[in-house]
């Protein structure tokens, strides 16, 4: 499987926080606040594969869908039968947030375990 290290969802942006995907099936920290234009990096430090996929209904008006794997919608993530977008230990996914607002996201295989996070863009 090709590594997603360095995969940028947005083409520009300044460095921002790193969110760790943990062995206890959570995002750490679960909530980050950034400035418009900053990039969030998700890094899997767990032995389990994880995703970072946006809840489409939570996207601020004018914001593009984001998620590891490059899917264009939440429905596409949920209907996929491939492991595209699953980050293995040591892999990262990055996304530059341009539109202000609150974004909620989830880990597809661990959503039912409460693996949900929030990015607030000011």
mmCIF file of C-alpha atoms in Angstrom:
data_model
loop_
_atom_site.group_PDB
_atom_site.id
_atom_site.type_symbol
_atom_site.label_atom_id
_atom_site.label_comp_id
_atom_site.label_asym_id
_atom_site.label_seq_id
_atom_site.Cartn_x
_atom_site.Cartn_y
_atom_site.Cartn_z
ATOM 1 C CA UNK A 1 0.000 0.000 0.000
ATOM 2 C CA UNK A 2 1.489 3.411 -0.890
ATOM 3 C CA UNK A 3 2.285 5.690 2.020
ATOM 4 C CA UNK A 4 0.221 8.813 2.470
ATOM 5 C CA UNK A 5 3.001 10.619 4.294
ATOM 6 C CA UNK A 6 3.073 14.208 3.166
ATOM 7 C CA UNK A 7 -0.287 13.941 1.388
ATOM 8 C CA UNK A 8 -1.765 17.432 1.356
ATOM 9 C CA UNK A 9 -5.501 17.892 1.115
ATOM 10 C CA UNK A 10 -5.041 21.626 0.540
ATOM 11 C CA UNK A 11 -2.289 22.932 -1.692
ATOM 12 C CA UNK A 12 -1.103 25.718 0.588
ATOM 13 C CA UNK A 13 -1.058 26.597 4.232
ATOM 14 C CA UNK A 14 1.260 27.246 7.107
ATOM 15 C CA UNK A 15 2.220 24.625 9.630
ATOM 16 C CA UNK A 16 -0.292 23.970 12.366
ATOM 17 C CA UNK A 17 -0.983 21.353 15.020
ATOM 18 C CA UNK A 18 -0.519 17.598 14.814
ATOM 19 C CA UNK A 19 -3.377 15.334 15.871
ATOM 20 C CA UNK A 20 -2.261 11.874 16.969
ATOM 21 C CA UNK A 21 -4.321 8.770 16.207
ATOM 22 C CA UNK A 22 -3.867 6.592 19.290
ATOM 23 C CA UNK A 23 -4.022 2.931 20.333
ATOM 24 C CA UNK A 24 -6.991 3.725 22.577
ATOM 25 C CA UNK A 25 -9.011 4.722 19.493
ATOM 26 C CA UNK A 26 -9.097 8.481 19.869
ATOM 27 C CA UNK A 27 -7.732 11.638 18.301
ATOM 28 C CA UNK A 28 -5.319 13.483 20.599
ATOM 29 C CA UNK A 29 -6.145 16.275 21.011
ATOM 30 C CA UNK A 30 -9.804 15.726 20.154
ATOM 31 C CA UNK A 31 -10.215 19.437 19.357
ATOM 32 C CA UNK A 32 -7.791 21.906 17.808
ATOM 33 C CA UNK A 33 -8.203 25.610 17.060
ATOM 34 C CA UNK A 34 -6.262 27.117 14.167
ATOM 35 C CA UNK A 35 -6.133 30.231 12.025
ATOM 36 C CA UNK A 36 -7.439 30.218 8.455
ATOM 37 C CA UNK A 37 -4.692 28.967 6.146
ATOM 38 C CA UNK A 38 -3.050 26.679 8.687
ATOM 39 C CA UNK A 39 -2.498 22.989 8.047
ATOM 40 C CA UNK A 40 -3.508 20.211 10.438
ATOM 41 C CA UNK A 41 -1.461 17.008 10.343
ATOM 42 C CA UNK A 42 -2.955 13.699 11.474
ATOM 43 C CA UNK A 43 -0.345 11.101 12.436
ATOM 44 C CA UNK A 44 -1.088 7.463 13.199
ATOM 45 C CA UNK A 45 0.962 6.286 16.186
ATOM 46 C CA UNK A 46 -1.290 3.266 16.668
ATOM 47 C CA UNK A 47 -0.995 -0.342 15.597
ATOM 48 C CA UNK A 48 -4.478 -0.096 14.054
ATOM 49 C CA UNK A 49 -5.286 1.621 10.745
ATOM 50 C CA UNK A 50 -7.188 4.921 11.056
ATOM 51 C CA UNK A 51 -8.820 7.548 8.827
ATOM 52 C CA UNK A 52 -9.649 11.222 9.224
ATOM 53 C CA UNK A 53 -12.912 11.802 7.330
ATOM 54 C CA UNK A 54 -15.131 14.891 7.526
ATOM 55 C CA UNK A 55 -18.766 14.778 8.527
ATOM 56 C CA UNK A 56 -20.172 16.430 5.428
ATOM 57 C CA UNK A 57 -23.111 18.052 7.233
ATOM 58 C CA UNK A 58 -20.692 19.831 9.596
ATOM 59 C CA UNK A 59 -18.738 21.590 6.852
ATOM 60 C CA UNK A 60 -18.994 25.388 6.935
ATOM 61 C CA UNK A 61 -20.628 26.970 3.887
ATOM 62 C CA UNK A 62 -18.148 27.126 1.021
ATOM 63 C CA UNK A 63 -15.751 24.563 2.517
ATOM 64 C CA UNK A 64 -14.564 21.607 0.455
ATOM 65 C CA UNK A 65 -14.869 18.033 1.707
ATOM 66 C CA UNK A 66 -11.671 16.662 3.278
ATOM 67 C CA UNK A 67 -10.455 13.279 4.353
ATOM 68 C CA UNK A 68 -7.581 10.862 4.072
ATOM 69 C CA UNK A 69 -7.958 8.965 0.821
ATOM 70 C CA UNK A 70 -9.032 11.968 -1.251
ATOM 71 C CA UNK A 71 -12.736 11.107 -1.323
ATOM 72 C CA UNK A 72 -15.107 13.812 -2.551
ATOM 73 C CA UNK A 73 -17.921 13.119 -0.071
ATOM 74 C CA UNK A 74 -18.786 11.356 3.177
ATOM 75 C CA UNK A 75 -21.040 9.024 1.205
ATOM 76 C CA UNK A 76 -18.087 7.954 -0.962
ATOM 77 C CA UNK A 77 -16.042 7.204 2.180
ATOM 78 C CA UNK A 78 -18.822 5.108 3.685
ATOM 79 C CA UNK A 79 -19.535 3.216 0.458
ATOM 80 C CA UNK A 80 -15.904 2.435 -0.360
ATOM 81 C CA UNK A 81 -14.876 -1.194 -0.225
ATOM 82 C CA UNK A 82 -11.154 -0.410 -0.413
ATOM 83 C CA UNK A 83 -8.682 0.563 2.281
ATOM 84 C CA UNK A 84 -7.894 3.821 0.461
ATOM 85 C CA UNK A 85 -7.328 6.522 3.041
ATOM 86 C CA UNK A 86 -6.460 4.168 5.890
ATOM 87 C CA UNK A 87 -3.290 5.384 7.586
ATOM 88 C CA UNK A 88 -0.951 2.759 8.981
ATOM 89 C CA UNK A 89 1.472 3.329 11.874
ATOM 90 C CA UNK A 90 3.807 6.229 11.095
ATOM 91 C CA UNK A 91 1.791 7.572 8.161
ATOM 92 C CA UNK A 92 0.366 11.092 8.060
ATOM 93 C CA UNK A 93 -2.388 13.048 6.330
ATOM 94 C CA UNK A 94 -2.396 16.840 6.069
ATOM 95 C CA UNK A 95 -5.103 19.330 5.182
ATOM 96 C CA UNK A 96 -4.935 23.125 4.893
ATOM 97 C CA UNK A 97 -8.134 24.776 6.178
ATOM 98 C CA UNK A 98 -9.078 28.008 4.398
ATOM 99 C CA UNK A 99 -12.744 28.581 5.341
ATOM 100 C CA UNK A 100 -13.499 29.673 8.913
ATOM 101 C CA UNK A 101 -15.899 27.605 10.990
ATOM 102 C CA UNK A 102 -16.170 24.332 12.882
ATOM 103 C CA UNK A 103 -15.375 21.014 11.205
ATOM 104 C CA UNK A 104 -16.143 17.623 12.723
ATOM 105 C CA UNK A 105 -14.461 14.462 11.498
ATOM 106 C CA UNK A 106 -14.309 10.754 12.322
ATOM 107 C CA UNK A 107 -12.258 7.601 11.943
ATOM 108 C CA UNK A 108 -14.256 5.270 9.704
ATOM 109 C CA UNK A 109 -13.360 1.942 11.366
ATOM 110 C CA UNK A 110 -13.577 3.368 14.914
ATOM 111 C CA UNK A 111 -16.446 5.860 14.703
ATOM 112 C CA UNK A 112 -18.659 3.603 16.832
ATOM 113 C CA UNK A 113 -15.926 3.660 19.503
ATOM 114 C CA UNK A 114 -16.231 7.452 19.654
ATOM 115 C CA UNK A 115 -13.171 8.299 17.565
ATOM 116 C CA UNK A 116 -14.397 11.748 16.546
ATOM 117 C CA UNK A 117 -12.566 15.067 16.429
ATOM 118 C CA UNK A 118 -13.115 18.765 15.802
ATOM 119 C CA UNK A 119 -11.144 21.474 14.013
ATOM 120 C CA UNK A 120 -12.133 25.084 14.717
ATOM 121 C CA UNK A 121 -10.851 27.562 12.138
ATOM 122 C CA UNK A 122 -10.806 31.212 13.200
#
